[in-house]
């Protein structure tokens, strides 16, 4: 199809949209405010020479499973998924950690008397993984293409993860592992629908794994940019868009922005109903990031944890739920839930020989820049890896305010483009048949504030681009139709 497209923002969704449009034949220009493409999937050597730190996303179960990334064949542009020996570990004060292996059987075996229940909960989803992925990474407001897949996934999905964990599991290992996966949604485990996240993340580990990108998450972005350029598109860096006049004339405009930024854009006339929906949009719990360079391996009390790509540092199900509830209520938890990535377990290129890069963030109240949060991250690490403080060679704290200054989409430190609760879980950003249409002719939203939400998979961009292409074809067939 002939025509021109402008994309505002070069996050994975902006680039996902751009490649779909360029492959359809449009002449695509991506306008990116920052000096580097990639949004919250960039990497840099912030901890010193020879190091690679993922500045945003680190672990990519849904990048590896993404139908878009797979269809694009991003390996042709150097993207390689590397798997750690263990997908995730969940250390506890008492007893051994819960270990999430790529193999469902091995995970179940390790969970002892909860093994059968773990298998029963995940087996159906793992067996129908491709259909499930297509269903959950689709625009959720439509008749499901794979009702069976959704049914096997959906029975427990509406339950709070805490209720599912207590009903099905007896050990703190299984309960913690499930709750740790569930709160990737950045919601308390007592919240409805969090079982969906627990089950999906667990099944993802068994089906595709929780890999990192060789050389840093930037490799995902670089592959998308290479694909875009191969199809005649381009990214203009250092090109912040404040008024749509800057990107006109373009037949279609895709905004990789969250609602608050869309409302600030000049030259964009939105229908009042849509404008009101954007104004009501709620941003959620923030992340406070701490990156460390250590002079050797993390001194985990249980050495098996060193082989895990992801570590859920938060203790028992009850503790995790309490910490998430505190953060959501605006109080900095004494013991926050901390997500840790040890990319080195899969990719030795991240730090100089003998050193280790550790990536961590805690869930903290929206906009909470209190440096005490950074200390609490270290206290939590120290709890399960005594002596880790003494190994620190370099440390960079990135509080919510600095995350937002780095990438305007991370409003108040919310890394998901808006809270994933209530209606916002399904109807992102407004209740309407096409979640990507803004109501302004030819202008679409394509960020994680649209379905399927946060994460590096590019699927919001892909669906928004398809919606734009459908409308463009229709406008061409019916000139004067708006
Ligand atoms: C600390 C952190 C950890 C994360 N961990 C993971 C993880 O392990 N796995 C995972 O899958 N996901 C993770 N995520 C989430 C994931 O990175 C995001 O969901 C994803 O990047 C969203 O993509 P996007 O394209 O919607 O927006 P973004 O990636 O946020 O990109 C938006 C882009 O738009 C640009 N922009 C904004 N305003 C303008 C403007 N006016 N003009 C021009 N450009 C503009 C920004 O500079 C940015 O480049 C993490 C995020 C963060 C911050």
Coordinates of C-alpha atoms and ligand atoms in Angstrom, one line a residue:
X1 CA 0.0 0.0 0.0
X2 CA 1.3 3.4 -0.9
X3 CA 1.4 6.3 1.6
X4 CA 3.3 7.8 4.5
X5 CA 3.3 7.1 8.2
X6 CA 4.7 8.9 11.2
X7 CA 5.3 7.1 14.5
X8 CA 5.9 9.2 17.7
X9 CA 8.2 7.2 20.0
X10 CA 10.6 4.4 19.3
X11 CA 9.8 2.0 22.1
X12 CA 9.2 -1.7 21.2
X13 CA 5.6 -0.8 20.4
X14 CA 6.5 2.2 18.3
X15 CA 9.0 0.2 16.4
X16 CA 6.7 -2.8 16.1
X17 CA 4.1 -0.5 14.5
X18 CA 6.7 1.0 12.3
X19 CA 7.9 -2.3 10.8
X20 CA 4.4 -3.6 10.2
X21 CA 3.6 -0.3 8.3
X22 CA 6.8 -0.3 6.4
X23 CA 6.4 -4.0 5.4
X24 CA 2.9 -3.1 4.1
X25 CA 4.6 -0.6 1.8
X26 CA 4.3 2.7 3.6
X27 CA 7.1 5.2 3.9
X28 CA 7.6 5.3 7.7
X29 CA 9.4 7.9 9.8
X30 CA 9.8 7.3 13.6
X31 CA 10.3 10.5 15.7
X32 CA 12.1 9.7 18.9
X33 CA 12.8 12.3 21.6
X34 CA 15.8 10.6 23.1
X35 CA 19.3 10.3 21.5
X36 CA 19.0 6.5 21.3
X37 CA 16.1 4.3 20.0
X38 CA 14.3 1.8 22.1
X39 CA 12.3 3.4 24.9
X40 CA 12.3 1.2 28.0
X41 CA 14.3 -1.5 26.2
X42 CA 17.6 0.3 26.0
X43 CA 21.0 -0.8 27.4
X44 CA 24.1 1.1 28.2
X45 CA 27.4 0.8 30.1
X46 CA 26.3 2.9 33.1
X47 CA 28.3 0.8 35.6
X48 CA 31.7 1.3 33.9
X49 CA 33.7 0.0 30.9
X50 CA 33.0 -3.5 29.8
X51 CA 29.6 -3.6 31.5
X52 CA 26.1 -3.8 29.9
X53 CA 23.1 -2.7 32.0
X54 CA 19.6 -3.0 30.8
X55 CA 18.2 0.4 31.6
X56 CA 14.6 -0.9 31.4
X57 CA 13.5 -4.4 30.5
X58 CA 15.8 -7.3 31.1
X59 CA 14.0 -10.6 30.9
X60 CA 11.7 -11.4 28.0
X61 CA 9.3 -14.4 28.2
X62 CA 6.8 -12.5 26.0
X63 CA 9.5 -11.2 23.7
X64 CA 10.5 -14.7 22.9
X65 CA 6.9 -15.7 22.5
X66 CA 5.8 -12.7 20.5
X67 CA 4.1 -13.6 17.3
X68 CA 5.4 -10.4 15.8
X69 CA 9.0 -10.8 16.7
X70 CA 8.9 -14.4 15.5
X71 CA 7.3 -13.5 12.2
X72 CA 9.8 -10.8 11.6
X73 CA 12.7 -13.2 12.0
X74 CA 14.7 -10.8 14.2
X75 CA 17.5 -13.3 14.5
X76 CA 18.5 -12.2 11.0
X77 CA 19.5 -8.9 12.6
X78 CA 21.5 -10.5 15.4
X79 CA 18.8 -11.0 18.1
X80 CA 19.6 -14.1 20.1
X81 CA 17.6 -15.3 23.1
X82 CA 19.9 -16.8 25.8
X83 CA 18.4 -19.0 28.5
X84 CA 19.7 -19.2 32.1
X85 CA 20.0 -22.7 33.6
X86 CA 17.0 -21.9 35.9
X87 CA 14.3 -19.4 34.8
X88 CA 13.5 -18.0 38.2
X89 CA 14.3 -18.6 41.9
X90 CA 12.3 -17.6 44.9
X91 CA 14.4 -17.6 48.1
X92 CA 12.8 -17.9 51.5
X93 CA 14.2 -17.3 55.1
X94 CA 13.3 -20.8 56.1
X95 CA 13.9 -23.8 53.8
X96 CA 15.1 -24.1 50.3
X97 CA 14.1 -21.7 47.5
X98 CA 11.3 -22.4 45.0
X99 CA 12.9 -23.0 41.6
X100 CA 11.1 -22.4 38.3
X101 CA 12.8 -24.6 35.6
X102 CA 12.2 -24.6 31.9
X103 CA 10.9 -28.2 32.4
X104 CA 7.5 -28.4 34.0
X105 CA 8.3 -31.9 35.3
X106 CA 11.5 -30.8 36.9
X107 CA 9.8 -27.8 38.6
X108 CA 7.0 -30.1 39.9
X109 CA 9.6 -32.6 41.2
X110 CA 11.4 -29.8 43.1
X111 CA 8.1 -28.6 44.6
X112 CA 7.6 -32.0 46.3
X113 CA 4.0 -32.4 47.6
X114 CA 2.9 -29.4 45.6
X115 CA 4.3 -30.8 42.4
X116 CA 1.0 -32.4 41.2
X117 CA -1.0 -29.2 41.9
X118 CA 1.7 -27.1 40.0
X119 CA 1.4 -29.4 37.0
X120 CA -2.4 -29.4 37.1
X121 CA -2.5 -25.6 37.1
X122 CA 0.0 -25.1 34.3
X123 CA -0.2 -28.2 32.0
X124 CA -3.2 -27.1 30.0
X125 CA -1.8 -23.6 29.3
X126 CA 1.6 -25.1 28.4
X127 CA 0.1 -27.6 26.0
X128 CA -1.9 -24.9 24.2
X129 CA 0.8 -22.3 24.5
X130 CA 0.8 -20.8 21.0
X131 CA -3.0 -20.4 21.0
X132 CA -2.8 -18.9 24.5
X133 CA -0.2 -16.4 23.5
X134 CA -2.2 -15.4 20.5
X135 CA -5.2 -14.9 22.7
X136 CA -3.6 -13.0 25.5
X137 CA -1.3 -10.9 23.3
X138 CA -4.2 -10.0 21.1
X139 CA -6.5 -7.0 21.4
X140 CA -8.5 -8.4 24.2
X141 CA -11.9 -6.9 23.3
X142 CA -13.0 -9.3 20.6
X143 CA -14.3 -12.8 20.3
X144 CA -11.4 -15.1 21.2
X145 CA -10.0 -17.0 18.2
X146 CA -9.0 -19.8 20.6
X147 CA -11.7 -20.3 23.1
X148 CA -10.3 -23.7 24.2
X149 CA -6.9 -22.2 25.0
X150 CA -8.6 -19.4 26.9
X151 CA -10.8 -21.8 28.8
X152 CA -7.9 -23.9 30.1
X153 CA -6.2 -20.8 31.1
X154 CA -9.3 -19.0 32.2
X155 CA -10.7 -21.2 35.0
X156 CA -8.5 -19.8 37.7
X157 CA -7.6 -16.5 35.9
X158 CA -10.2 -14.3 37.6
X159 CA -9.1 -15.4 41.1
X160 CA -6.7 -13.4 43.2
X161 CA -3.3 -15.1 43.1
X162 CA -3.2 -15.3 46.9
X163 CA -6.5 -17.3 46.9
X164 CA -5.3 -19.7 44.2
X165 CA -1.9 -20.2 45.9
X166 CA -3.6 -20.9 49.3
X167 CA -6.2 -23.2 47.7
X168 CA -3.8 -25.3 45.7
X169 CA -0.4 -25.2 47.4
X170 CA 0.8 -26.3 50.8
X171 CA 4.4 -25.2 50.6
X172 CA 5.8 -21.6 50.8
X173 CA 8.0 -22.5 47.9
X174 CA 5.1 -23.1 45.5
X175 CA 3.0 -20.3 46.9
X176 CA 5.9 -17.8 46.7
X177 CA 6.9 -18.9 43.2
X178 CA 3.3 -18.4 42.0
X179 CA 2.8 -15.1 43.9
X180 CA 6.2 -13.7 42.7
X181 CA 5.1 -14.4 39.1
X182 CA 1.7 -12.9 39.7
X183 CA 3.0 -9.6 41.0
X184 CA 4.8 -9.0 37.7
X185 CA 1.4 -7.3 37.1
X186 CA 2.5 -4.8 39.8
X187 CA -0.7 -5.5 41.8
X188 CA -1.2 -7.0 45.3
X189 CA -1.6 -10.8 45.1
X190 CA -5.1 -10.4 46.7
X191 CA -6.3 -8.5 43.6
X192 CA -8.7 -10.1 41.2
X193 CA -7.3 -11.5 38.0
X194 CA -3.7 -11.8 39.4
X195 CA -3.9 -15.6 39.0
X196 CA -3.9 -14.9 35.3
X197 CA -0.5 -13.4 35.5
X198 CA 0.9 -16.0 37.9
X199 CA -0.3 -18.8 35.6
X200 CA 0.9 -17.1 32.4
X201 CA 4.3 -16.3 33.6
X202 CA 4.8 -19.8 35.0
X203 CA 3.6 -21.4 31.8
X204 CA 5.8 -19.1 29.8
X205 CA 8.8 -20.4 31.7
X206 CA 7.9 -24.0 30.8
X207 CA 6.9 -23.2 27.2
X208 CA 9.4 -20.7 25.9
X209 CA 11.6 -19.8 28.9
X210 CA 12.5 -16.5 30.4
X211 CA 15.5 -15.5 28.3
X212 CA 17.6 -12.4 28.0
X213 CA 18.9 -10.9 24.8
X214 CA 22.5 -11.6 24.0
X215 CA 24.5 -8.4 24.6
X216 CA 21.6 -6.5 26.2
X217 CA 18.0 -5.7 25.6
X218 CA 19.2 -3.0 23.1
X219 CA 19.7 -5.9 20.7
X220 CA 15.9 -6.4 20.4
X221 CA 15.5 -2.7 19.5
X222 CA 18.5 -2.7 17.2
X223 CA 17.0 -5.7 15.3
X224 CA 13.7 -3.9 15.0
X225 CA 15.4 -0.7 13.7
X226 CA 17.4 -2.8 11.2
X227 CA 14.2 -4.4 9.9
X228 CA 12.6 -1.0 9.6
X229 CA 15.5 0.4 7.6
X230 CA 15.6 -2.7 5.5
X231 CA 12.0 -1.8 4.5
X232 CA 12.8 1.8 3.7
X233 CA 11.9 3.4 7.1
X234 CA 13.9 5.6 9.4
X235 CA 14.2 6.7 13.0
X236 CA 14.9 10.4 13.7
X237 CA 16.7 10.7 17.0
X238 CA 16.5 13.7 19.3
X239 CA 13.2 14.6 17.7
X240 CA 10.6 15.2 20.4
X241 CA 7.1 15.8 19.1
X242 CA 5.0 18.4 20.9
X243 CA 2.6 19.3 18.1
X244 CA 1.2 17.0 15.4
X245 CA 2.0 19.7 12.9
X246 CA 5.6 18.5 13.2
X247 CA 4.8 15.1 11.7
X248 CA 2.2 16.1 9.1
X249 CA 1.5 15.5 6.4
X250 CA 1.4 11.8 7.0
X251 CA -1.5 9.5 6.0
X252 CA -1.4 7.8 9.4
X253 CA 0.1 8.8 12.7
X254 CA 0.8 6.3 15.5
X255 CA 1.5 7.5 19.0
X256 CA 3.7 5.4 21.2
X257 CA 2.7 7.5 24.2
X258 CA 0.6 7.2 27.3
X259 CA -2.7 9.1 27.8
X260 CA -1.2 12.0 29.8
X261 CA 1.2 12.8 27.0
X262 CA -1.4 12.4 24.3
X263 CA -3.5 15.1 26.1
X264 CA -0.6 17.5 26.0
X265 CA 0.0 17.1 22.3
X266 CA -0.8 20.2 20.2
X267 CA -2.6 20.0 16.9
X268 CA -4.6 17.0 17.9
X269 CA -8.4 17.3 18.0
X270 CA -9.9 14.4 20.0
X271 CA -13.6 13.6 20.4
X272 CA -14.7 14.9 23.9
X273 CA -15.6 11.4 25.1
X274 CA -12.2 9.9 24.3
X275 CA -10.5 13.0 25.8
X276 CA -12.4 12.4 29.0
X277 CA -11.4 8.7 29.1
X278 CA -7.7 9.7 28.7
X279 CA -8.1 12.3 31.5
X280 CA -9.5 9.5 33.8
X281 CA -6.5 7.2 33.0
X282 CA -4.8 6.0 36.2
X283 CA -1.1 5.4 36.5
X284 CA 0.0 2.7 39.0
X285 CA 2.7 1.7 41.5
X286 CA 6.2 2.7 40.5
X287 CA 9.5 1.0 40.2
X288 CA 12.7 2.2 41.9
X289 CA 15.7 0.7 40.1
X290 CA 19.1 -0.2 41.5
X291 CA 21.9 -1.4 39.3
X292 CA 25.0 -3.0 40.8
X293 CA 28.4 -4.1 39.7
X294 CA 29.8 -6.7 42.0
X295 CA 33.4 -7.9 42.3
X296 CA 32.3 -11.5 42.1
X297 CA 29.2 -13.8 42.2
X298 CA 26.2 -12.8 44.4
X299 CA 26.7 -14.6 47.7
X300 CA 23.3 -16.2 47.7
X301 CA 22.8 -18.3 50.8
X302 CA 21.6 -21.1 48.5
X303 CA 24.1 -21.3 45.7
X304 CA 21.6 -22.7 43.2
X305 CA 20.1 -19.2 43.0
X306 CA 23.2 -17.9 41.2
X307 CA 22.0 -20.0 38.2
X308 CA 18.6 -18.3 37.9
X309 CA 18.1 -15.5 35.4
X310 CA 15.4 -13.9 37.6
X311 CA 15.1 -13.9 41.4
X312 CA 11.9 -12.8 43.2
X313 CA 13.2 -11.2 46.4
X314 CA 10.2 -10.7 48.7
X315 CA 9.8 -13.7 51.0
X316 CA 6.5 -15.5 51.6
X317 CA 3.3 -15.0 49.7
X318 CA 1.9 -13.0 52.7
X319 CA 4.9 -10.7 52.8
X320 CA 4.8 -10.1 49.0
X321 CA 1.1 -9.3 49.1
X322 CA 1.5 -7.0 52.1
X323 CA 4.4 -5.1 50.4
X324 CA 2.4 -4.6 47.2
X325 CA -0.6 -3.5 49.1
X326 CA 1.5 -0.9 51.0
X327 CA 3.1 0.4 47.8
X328 CA -0.3 0.7 46.2
X329 CA -1.6 2.6 49.2
X330 CA 1.2 5.2 48.8
X331 CA 3.5 3.9 51.7
X332 CA 7.1 2.8 51.1
X333 CA 7.1 -0.9 52.3
X334 CA 9.7 -1.8 54.9
X335 CA 10.5 -4.9 52.9
X336 CA 9.5 -4.1 49.3
X337 CA 9.0 -6.8 46.6
X338 CA 12.2 -6.7 44.6
X339 CA 12.6 -8.2 41.1
X340 CA 16.2 -9.1 40.4
X341 CA 17.7 -10.1 37.1
X342 CA 21.1 -11.8 36.8
X343 CA 21.7 -11.6 33.1
X344 CA 25.1 -13.1 33.6
X345 CA 23.5 -16.5 34.4
X346 CA 22.7 -16.6 30.7
X347 CA 25.0 -14.1 29.0
X348 CA 28.6 -13.7 30.2
X349 CA 29.1 -10.7 28.0
X350 CA 27.5 -8.4 30.5
X351 CA 30.4 -7.7 32.8
X352 CA 34.2 -8.0 32.8
X353 CA 35.7 -11.4 33.7
X354 CA 35.1 -12.1 37.4
X355 CA 32.6 -9.4 37.9
X356 CA 28.8 -9.6 38.0
X357 CA 26.1 -7.1 36.9
X358 CA 23.0 -7.2 39.1
X359 CA 19.7 -5.5 37.9
X360 CA 17.0 -4.9 40.4
X361 CA 13.9 -2.8 41.0
X362 CA 11.5 -2.5 43.9
X363 CA 7.8 -1.8 43.7
X364 CA 7.3 1.5 45.5
X365 CA 4.5 4.1 45.7
X366 CA 3.8 6.1 42.5
X367 CA 6.3 8.9 42.2
X368 CA 8.3 7.9 45.3
X369 CA 11.8 9.2 44.9
X370 CA 12.8 8.5 48.6
X371 CA 16.4 7.2 48.6
X372 CA 15.4 5.0 51.5
X373 CA 13.9 2.7 48.8
X374 CA 17.4 2.0 47.4
X375 CA 18.6 1.0 50.8
X376 CA 15.6 -1.3 51.3
X377 CA 16.5 -3.0 48.0
X378 CA 19.9 -3.7 49.4
X379 CA 18.5 -4.8 52.7
X380 CA 16.3 -7.3 50.9
X381 CA 19.3 -8.6 48.8
X382 CA 21.4 -8.8 52.0
X383 CA 18.6 -10.9 53.6
X384 CA 19.1 -13.7 51.1
X385 CA 22.7 -13.0 50.0
X386 CA 24.5 -12.0 53.2
X387 CA 27.7 -9.9 52.4
X388 CA 26.4 -8.7 49.0
X389 CA 26.9 -5.0 50.1
X390 CA 30.6 -5.7 50.6
X391 CA 30.9 -6.8 47.0
X392 CA 29.6 -3.6 45.4
X393 CA 32.1 -2.0 43.0
X394 CA 29.6 0.4 41.4
X395 CA 26.0 1.3 42.0
X396 CA 23.4 3.4 40.2
X397 CA 20.0 4.2 41.7
X398 CA 17.2 5.3 39.3
X399 CA 14.2 6.5 41.3
X400 CA 10.8 7.0 39.6
X401 CA 11.4 10.7 38.8
X402 CA 14.6 9.9 37.0
X403 CA 12.9 7.0 35.1
X404 CA 10.3 9.5 33.8
X405 CA 13.0 12.1 32.9
X406 CA 14.8 9.4 30.9
X407 CA 11.6 8.2 29.1
X408 CA 8.4 10.4 29.4
X409 CA 6.2 7.3 29.1
X410 CA 7.3 6.1 32.5
X411 CA 4.9 8.5 34.3
X412 CA 5.7 8.7 38.0
X413 CA 7.8 5.5 37.6
X414 CA 4.9 3.4 36.3
X415 CA 6.6 1.0 33.9
X416 CA 3.4 -0.5 32.5
X417 CA 1.9 2.6 30.8
X418 CA -0.9 2.7 33.4
X419 CA -2.3 0.5 36.2
X420 CA -3.4 -2.9 35.1
X421 CA -6.5 -3.1 37.3
X422 CA -10.2 -2.7 36.9
X423 CA -11.4 -1.8 33.5
X424 CA -7.9 -0.7 32.5
X425 CA -6.9 -4.4 32.4
X426 CA -9.1 -5.0 29.3
X427 CA -10.2 -1.6 28.0
X428 CA -7.0 0.3 27.4
X429 CA -7.3 3.3 27.2
X430 CA -11.1 3.6 26.7
X431 CA -14.2 1.4 26.3
X432 CA -14.5 1.3 22.6
X433 CA -14.5 -1.4 19.8
X434 CA -11.1 -0.4 18.4
X435 CA -8.7 0.2 21.3
X436 CA -6.1 1.8 19.1
X437 CA -8.3 4.4 17.3
X438 CA -8.2 7.9 18.9
X439 CA -11.2 9.2 17.1
X440 CA -9.0 11.8 15.3
X441 CA -8.9 10.6 11.7
X442 CA -5.7 8.7 10.9
X443 CA -4.3 9.0 14.5
X444 CA -3.8 5.9 16.6
X445 CA -2.4 5.0 20.0
X446 CA 0.1 2.1 20.0
X447 CA 1.9 2.1 23.4
X448 CA 1.6 -0.2 26.4
X449 CA -1.5 1.9 27.4
X450 CA -3.3 -0.2 24.8
X451 CA -3.9 -4.0 24.7
X452 CA -2.1 -6.2 25.5
X453 CA -0.4 -3.8 27.9
X454 CA 3.2 -3.7 29.2
X455 CA 6.2 -5.8 28.3
X456 CA 8.5 -6.0 25.3
X457 CA 6.6 -7.9 22.6
X458 CA 5.6 -5.1 20.2
X459 CA 2.1 -6.5 19.9
X460 CA 0.3 -3.3 20.8
X461 CA 2.2 -1.6 18.0
X462 CA 1.4 -4.5 15.6
X463 CA -2.3 -4.4 16.3
X464 CA -2.4 -0.6 16.1
X465 CA -0.6 -0.6 12.8
X466 CA -3.1 -3.2 11.4
X467 CA -6.0 -1.1 12.5
X468 CA -4.4 2.0 10.8
X469 CA -3.8 0.0 7.6
X470 CA -7.4 -1.3 7.6
X471 CA -8.8 2.2 8.0
X472 CA -6.4 3.6 5.4
X473 CA -7.5 1.0 2.8
X474 CA -11.2 1.8 3.6
X475 CA -10.6 5.6 3.4
X476 CA -9.0 5.0 0.0
X477 CA -11.9 2.8 -1.2
X478 CA -14.5 5.4 0.1
X479 CA -13.0 8.8 -0.5
X480 CA -14.8 11.5 1.5
X481 CA -15.7 9.0 4.2
X482 CA -13.8 10.8 7.0
Ligands
LIG1 C1 12.9 -0.6 34.8 C2 12.0 -1.4 33.9 C3 12.0 -2.7 33.9 C4 11.3 -3.5 33.0 N1 11.4 -4.8 32.9 C5 10.8 -5.5 31.9 C6 11.2 -6.9 31.6 O1 12.1 -7.4 32.3 N2 10.5 -7.5 30.6 C7 9.6 -6.9 29.8 O2 9.0 -7.5 28.9 N3 9.3 -5.6 30.1 C8 9.9 -4.9 31.0 N4 9.6 -3.6 31.2 C9 8.4 -3.0 30.5 C10 8.8 -2.6 29.0 O3 10.0 -2.1 28.9 C11 7.7 -1.7 28.5 O4 6.4 -2.2 28.7 C12 7.9 -1.4 27.0 O5 9.1 -0.9 26.7 C13 6.8 -0.6 26.5 O6 7.0 -0.2 25.2 P1 6.4 1.1 24.5 O7 6.8 1.1 23.1 O8 4.9 1.1 24.7 O9 7.0 2.3 25.3 P2 8.4 2.7 25.7 O10 9.3 1.6 25.6 O11 8.3 3.4 27.0 O12 8.9 3.8 24.6 C14 8.3 5.1 24.4 C15 9.2 5.9 23.6 O13 8.6 7.1 23.2 C16 9.5 8.2 23.4 N5 8.7 9.4 23.5 C17 8.0 9.8 24.6 N6 7.4 11.0 24.3 C18 7.8 11.4 23.1 C19 7.6 12.5 22.3 N7 6.8 13.5 22.7 N8 8.2 12.6 21.1 C20 9.0 11.7 20.6 N9 9.3 10.5 21.4 C21 8.7 10.4 22.6 C22 10.3 7.9 24.6 O14 11.5 8.6 24.6 C23 10.5 6.4 24.4 O15 11.6 6.1 23.6 C24 10.4 -2.8 32.1 C25 10.4 -1.4 32.1 C26 11.2 -0.7 32.9 C27 11.2 0.8 32.9

